């Protein structure tokens, strides 16, 4: 069984220029480091990251947090994709299909409302009921939807996975 992790980036600075250039705030930098607690037993094999500054910084801080917990991050494949900045759930699944390969765990670091929409679309029978309500309302910053997938990445489709958990990282 494979695991798809959908992470909304950590808290960013208020908008003062182009949205895709917004960096993480001090709170966001702290949040991103603490997301590593959620991934201690779910080290990603592949990370698909939006090209926005705040998503890349979220992954960098998360990687430092994993390393601080003694988790090897050097072998994690990281792919930065412009297409994830203004993606649809279909585009997220296409990226997972293209880059997932034989990975056991794929992490997507992206934006709202796309992360919650993708989680909701994938949540099939057997999904965690409270988690489905959370993703229906939207993921807060640095929140992570954990989805179990029984099929190969290239076959992942709406309603054919289980949302098993939603993890929050308080601001």
PDB file of C-alpha atoms in Angstrom:
ATOM      1  CA  UNK A   1       0.000   0.000   0.000  1.00  0.00           C
ATOM      2  CA  UNK A   2       1.308   3.453  -0.937  1.00  0.00           C
ATOM      3  CA  UNK A   3       0.753   6.732   0.909  1.00  0.00           C
ATOM      4  CA  UNK A   4       0.021  10.125  -0.588  1.00  0.00           C
ATOM      5  CA  UNK A   5       0.637  13.113   1.674  1.00  0.00           C
ATOM      6  CA  UNK A   6      -0.979  16.398   0.702  1.00  0.00           C
ATOM      7  CA  UNK A   7       0.531  19.302   2.636  1.00  0.00           C
ATOM      8  CA  UNK A   8      -0.656  22.872   2.561  1.00  0.00           C
ATOM      9  CA  UNK A   9       2.337  25.186   2.863  1.00  0.00           C
ATOM     10  CA  UNK A  10       3.076  26.803   6.212  1.00  0.00           C
ATOM     11  CA  UNK A  11       1.971  30.350   7.086  1.00  0.00           C
ATOM     12  CA  UNK A  12       3.306  32.967   4.685  1.00  0.00           C
ATOM     13  CA  UNK A  13       3.969  36.672   5.018  1.00  0.00           C
ATOM     14  CA  UNK A  14       1.118  38.976   3.980  1.00  0.00           C
ATOM     15  CA  UNK A  15       1.000  39.842   0.317  1.00  0.00           C
ATOM     16  CA  UNK A  16       3.296  42.722  -0.622  1.00  0.00           C
ATOM     17  CA  UNK A  17       4.194  41.750  -4.184  1.00  0.00           C
ATOM     18  CA  UNK A  18       3.575  38.830  -6.505  1.00  0.00           C
ATOM     19  CA  UNK A  19       1.773  36.043  -4.642  1.00  0.00           C
ATOM     20  CA  UNK A  20       4.163  33.332  -5.799  1.00  0.00           C
ATOM     21  CA  UNK A  21       7.093  35.259  -4.245  1.00  0.00           C
ATOM     22  CA  UNK A  22       5.634  35.407  -0.707  1.00  0.00           C
ATOM     23  CA  UNK A  23       8.053  33.878   1.822  1.00  0.00           C
ATOM     24  CA  UNK A  24       7.178  32.076   5.017  1.00  0.00           C
ATOM     25  CA  UNK A  25       6.546  34.177   8.089  1.00  0.00           C
ATOM     26  CA  UNK A  26       8.403  33.479  11.350  1.00  0.00           C
ATOM     27  CA  UNK A  27       5.361  31.481  12.456  1.00  0.00           C
ATOM     28  CA  UNK A  28       5.410  29.575   9.172  1.00  0.00           C
ATOM     29  CA  UNK A  29       9.086  28.727   9.503  1.00  0.00           C
ATOM     30  CA  UNK A  30       8.370  27.267  12.938  1.00  0.00           C
ATOM     31  CA  UNK A  31       5.284  25.419  11.672  1.00  0.00           C
ATOM     32  CA  UNK A  32       7.175  23.880   8.757  1.00  0.00           C
ATOM     33  CA  UNK A  33       9.864  22.526  11.043  1.00  0.00           C
ATOM     34  CA  UNK A  34       7.228  20.981  13.303  1.00  0.00           C
ATOM     35  CA  UNK A  35       5.524  19.194  10.387  1.00  0.00           C
ATOM     36  CA  UNK A  36       8.471  16.801  10.599  1.00  0.00           C
ATOM     37  CA  UNK A  37       6.851  15.339  13.737  1.00  0.00           C
ATOM     38  CA  UNK A  38       3.990  14.118  11.532  1.00  0.00           C
ATOM     39  CA  UNK A  39       6.375  12.515   9.054  1.00  0.00           C
ATOM     40  CA  UNK A  40       8.717  10.700  11.419  1.00  0.00           C
ATOM     41  CA  UNK A  41       7.154   7.377  10.361  1.00  0.00           C
ATOM     42  CA  UNK A  42       6.193   8.493   6.848  1.00  0.00           C
ATOM     43  CA  UNK A  43       9.433   9.639   5.237  1.00  0.00           C
ATOM     44  CA  UNK A  44       8.611  10.624   1.644  1.00  0.00           C
ATOM     45  CA  UNK A  45      10.459   8.963  -1.207  1.00  0.00           C
ATOM     46  CA  UNK A  46       9.372  11.689  -3.640  1.00  0.00           C
ATOM     47  CA  UNK A  47       8.400  15.304  -2.928  1.00  0.00           C
ATOM     48  CA  UNK A  48       6.426  17.272  -5.514  1.00  0.00           C
ATOM     49  CA  UNK A  49       6.614  20.933  -4.616  1.00  0.00           C
ATOM     50  CA  UNK A  50       4.939  23.971  -6.095  1.00  0.00           C
ATOM     51  CA  UNK A  51       7.384  26.531  -7.482  1.00  0.00           C
ATOM     52  CA  UNK A  52       6.070  29.238  -5.129  1.00  0.00           C
ATOM     53  CA  UNK A  53       8.638  30.502  -2.617  1.00  0.00           C
ATOM     54  CA  UNK A  54       6.520  29.594   0.442  1.00  0.00           C
ATOM     55  CA  UNK A  55       6.055  25.970  -0.639  1.00  0.00           C
ATOM     56  CA  UNK A  56       9.757  25.492  -1.346  1.00  0.00           C
ATOM     57  CA  UNK A  57      10.624  27.059   1.995  1.00  0.00           C
ATOM     58  CA  UNK A  58       8.067  24.793   3.687  1.00  0.00           C
ATOM     59  CA  UNK A  59       9.784  21.732   2.216  1.00  0.00           C
ATOM     60  CA  UNK A  60      13.264  23.029   3.142  1.00  0.00           C
ATOM     61  CA  UNK A  61      12.261  23.643   6.774  1.00  0.00           C
ATOM     62  CA  UNK A  62      10.473  20.288   6.899  1.00  0.00           C
ATOM     63  CA  UNK A  63      13.589  18.544   5.543  1.00  0.00           C
ATOM     64  CA  UNK A  64      15.713  20.201   8.246  1.00  0.00           C
ATOM     65  CA  UNK A  65      13.194  18.999  10.824  1.00  0.00           C
ATOM     66  CA  UNK A  66      13.368  15.441   9.507  1.00  0.00           C
ATOM     67  CA  UNK A  67      17.170  15.549   9.631  1.00  0.00           C
ATOM     68  CA  UNK A  68      17.000  16.827  13.218  1.00  0.00           C
ATOM     69  CA  UNK A  69      15.008  13.662  14.042  1.00  0.00           C
ATOM     70  CA  UNK A  70      17.739  11.516  12.497  1.00  0.00           C
ATOM     71  CA  UNK A  71      15.810  10.809   9.299  1.00  0.00           C
ATOM     72  CA  UNK A  72      17.919  10.642   6.135  1.00  0.00           C
ATOM     73  CA  UNK A  73      16.748  13.243   3.612  1.00  0.00           C
ATOM     74  CA  UNK A  74      19.598  13.104   1.102  1.00  0.00           C
ATOM     75  CA  UNK A  75      17.952  10.352  -0.961  1.00  0.00           C
ATOM     76  CA  UNK A  76      14.557  12.017  -1.242  1.00  0.00           C
ATOM     77  CA  UNK A  77      13.759  13.010  -4.832  1.00  0.00           C
ATOM     78  CA  UNK A  78      12.421  16.577  -4.921  1.00  0.00           C
ATOM     79  CA  UNK A  79      10.655  17.864  -8.034  1.00  0.00           C
ATOM     80  CA  UNK A  80       9.655  21.554  -8.187  1.00  0.00           C
ATOM     81  CA  UNK A  81       6.721  22.064 -10.534  1.00  0.00           C
ATOM     82  CA  UNK A  82       5.298  25.347 -11.825  1.00  0.00           C
ATOM     83  CA  UNK A  83       2.112  23.425 -12.621  1.00  0.00           C
ATOM     84  CA  UNK A  84       1.322  22.907  -8.919  1.00  0.00           C
ATOM     85  CA  UNK A  85       0.997  26.645  -8.235  1.00  0.00           C
ATOM     86  CA  UNK A  86      -2.439  26.997  -9.851  1.00  0.00           C
ATOM     87  CA  UNK A  87      -3.249  23.327 -10.193  1.00  0.00           C
ATOM     88  CA  UNK A  88      -6.501  21.428 -10.261  1.00  0.00           C
ATOM     89  CA  UNK A  89      -6.945  18.114  -8.452  1.00  0.00           C
ATOM     90  CA  UNK A  90      -6.588  16.437 -11.862  1.00  0.00           C
ATOM     91  CA  UNK A  91      -3.222  18.199 -12.389  1.00  0.00           C
ATOM     92  CA  UNK A  92      -2.019  17.122  -8.925  1.00  0.00           C
ATOM     93  CA  UNK A  93      -2.926  13.511  -9.713  1.00  0.00           C
ATOM     94  CA  UNK A  94      -1.211  13.773 -13.108  1.00  0.00           C
ATOM     95  CA  UNK A  95       1.985  14.961 -11.398  1.00  0.00           C
ATOM     96  CA  UNK A  96       1.763  12.131  -8.855  1.00  0.00           C
ATOM     97  CA  UNK A  97       1.214   9.673 -11.697  1.00  0.00           C
ATOM     98  CA  UNK A  98       4.185  11.024 -13.642  1.00  0.00           C
ATOM     99  CA  UNK A  99       6.703  11.291 -10.826  1.00  0.00           C
ATOM    100  CA  UNK A 100       5.504   8.728  -8.261  1.00  0.00           C
ATOM    101  CA  UNK A 101       7.199   5.776  -9.935  1.00  0.00           C
ATOM    102  CA  UNK A 102       7.731   3.002  -7.400  1.00  0.00           C
ATOM    103  CA  UNK A 103       7.674   5.354  -4.402  1.00  0.00           C
ATOM    104  CA  UNK A 104       5.974   4.108  -1.268  1.00  0.00           C
ATOM    105  CA  UNK A 105       5.310   7.641  -0.005  1.00  0.00           C
ATOM    106  CA  UNK A 106       4.742  10.730  -2.159  1.00  0.00           C
ATOM    107  CA  UNK A 107       4.479  14.174  -0.550  1.00  0.00           C
ATOM    108  CA  UNK A 108       2.871  17.067  -2.434  1.00  0.00           C
ATOM    109  CA  UNK A 109       3.538  20.533  -0.986  1.00  0.00           C
ATOM    110  CA  UNK A 110       0.974  22.892  -2.413  1.00  0.00           C
ATOM    111  CA  UNK A 111      -1.772  25.424  -1.883  1.00  0.00           C
ATOM    112  CA  UNK A 112      -5.372  25.769  -0.850  1.00  0.00           C
ATOM    113  CA  UNK A 113      -7.953  25.080  -2.001  1.00  0.00           C
ATOM    114  CA  UNK A 114      -6.218  22.504  -4.232  1.00  0.00           C
ATOM    115  CA  UNK A 115      -4.760  20.316  -1.471  1.00  0.00           C
ATOM    116  CA  UNK A 116      -8.122  19.894   0.266  1.00  0.00           C
ATOM    117  CA  UNK A 117      -9.980  19.507  -3.036  1.00  0.00           C
ATOM    118  CA  UNK A 118      -7.572  16.743  -4.088  1.00  0.00           C
ATOM    119  CA  UNK A 119      -7.927  14.986  -0.732  1.00  0.00           C
ATOM    120  CA  UNK A 120     -11.717  15.223  -0.928  1.00  0.00           C
ATOM    121  CA  UNK A 121     -11.745  13.894  -4.486  1.00  0.00           C
ATOM    122  CA  UNK A 122      -9.618  10.888  -3.545  1.00  0.00           C
ATOM    123  CA  UNK A 123     -11.518  10.052  -0.354  1.00  0.00           C
ATOM    124  CA  UNK A 124     -13.361   6.876  -1.277  1.00  0.00           C
ATOM    125  CA  UNK A 125     -15.086   4.212   0.801  1.00  0.00           C
ATOM    126  CA  UNK A 126     -13.470   3.592   4.174  1.00  0.00           C
ATOM    127  CA  UNK A 127     -12.202   7.150   4.554  1.00  0.00           C
ATOM    128  CA  UNK A 128     -11.953   8.727   7.994  1.00  0.00           C
ATOM    129  CA  UNK A 129     -15.282  10.519   8.470  1.00  0.00           C
ATOM    130  CA  UNK A 130     -13.977  13.443  10.525  1.00  0.00           C
ATOM    131  CA  UNK A 131     -11.111  13.887   8.063  1.00  0.00           C
ATOM    132  CA  UNK A 132     -13.525  14.158   5.150  1.00  0.00           C
ATOM    133  CA  UNK A 133     -15.305  16.984   6.983  1.00  0.00           C
ATOM    134  CA  UNK A 134     -11.996  18.754   7.599  1.00  0.00           C
ATOM    135  CA  UNK A 135     -10.921  18.639   3.950  1.00  0.00           C
ATOM    136  CA  UNK A 136     -14.399  19.717   2.868  1.00  0.00           C
ATOM    137  CA  UNK A 137     -13.910  22.872   4.959  1.00  0.00           C
ATOM    138  CA  UNK A 138     -10.297  23.354   3.786  1.00  0.00           C
ATOM    139  CA  UNK A 139      -6.867  22.677   5.224  1.00  0.00           C
ATOM    140  CA  UNK A 140      -5.276  25.248   7.505  1.00  0.00           C
ATOM    141  CA  UNK A 141      -1.631  26.185   6.995  1.00  0.00           C
ATOM    142  CA  UNK A 142       0.840  23.339   7.584  1.00  0.00           C
ATOM    143  CA  UNK A 143      -1.951  20.734   7.662  1.00  0.00           C
ATOM    144  CA  UNK A 144      -1.413  17.344   6.129  1.00  0.00           C
ATOM    145  CA  UNK A 145      -3.951  14.974   4.566  1.00  0.00           C
ATOM    146  CA  UNK A 146      -2.799  11.344   4.705  1.00  0.00           C
ATOM    147  CA  UNK A 147      -4.222   9.158   1.950  1.00  0.00           C
ATOM    148  CA  UNK A 148      -3.704   5.427   1.467  1.00  0.00           C
ATOM    149  CA  UNK A 149      -3.624   4.189  -2.115  1.00  0.00           C
ATOM    150  CA  UNK A 150      -3.945   0.536  -3.160  1.00  0.00           C
ATOM    151  CA  UNK A 151      -3.231   1.011  -6.867  1.00  0.00           C
ATOM    152  CA  UNK A 152      -0.051   2.088  -8.685  1.00  0.00           C
ATOM    153  CA  UNK A 153       0.427   5.854  -8.842  1.00  0.00           C
ATOM    154  CA  UNK A 154      -0.419   5.951 -12.545  1.00  0.00           C
ATOM    155  CA  UNK A 155      -3.880   4.540 -11.741  1.00  0.00           C
ATOM    156  CA  UNK A 156      -4.784   6.801  -8.807  1.00  0.00           C
ATOM    157  CA  UNK A 157      -8.163   8.379  -9.463  1.00  0.00           C
ATOM    158  CA  UNK A 158     -11.015  10.110  -7.664  1.00  0.00           C
ATOM    159  CA  UNK A 159     -12.788   8.026  -5.064  1.00  0.00           C
ATOM    160  CA  UNK A 160     -10.263   5.178  -5.269  1.00  0.00           C
ATOM    161  CA  UNK A 161      -8.223   5.851  -2.134  1.00  0.00           C
ATOM    162  CA  UNK A 162      -8.819   6.326   1.582  1.00  0.00           C
ATOM    163  CA  UNK A 163      -8.311   9.505   3.530  1.00  0.00           C
ATOM    164  CA  UNK A 164      -7.023   8.043   6.794  1.00  0.00           C
ATOM    165  CA  UNK A 165      -5.965  11.113   8.753  1.00  0.00           C
ATOM    166  CA  UNK A 166      -5.671  14.887   8.734  1.00  0.00           C
ATOM    167  CA  UNK A 167      -2.844  16.263  10.856  1.00  0.00           C
ATOM    168  CA  UNK A 168      -2.677  19.892  11.974  1.00  0.00           C
ATOM    169  CA  UNK A 169       0.373  21.898  12.927  1.00  0.00           C
ATOM    170  CA  UNK A 170      -0.777  24.803  15.109  1.00  0.00           C
ATOM    171  CA  UNK A 171       0.439  28.293  14.265  1.00  0.00           C
TER     172      UNK A 171
END
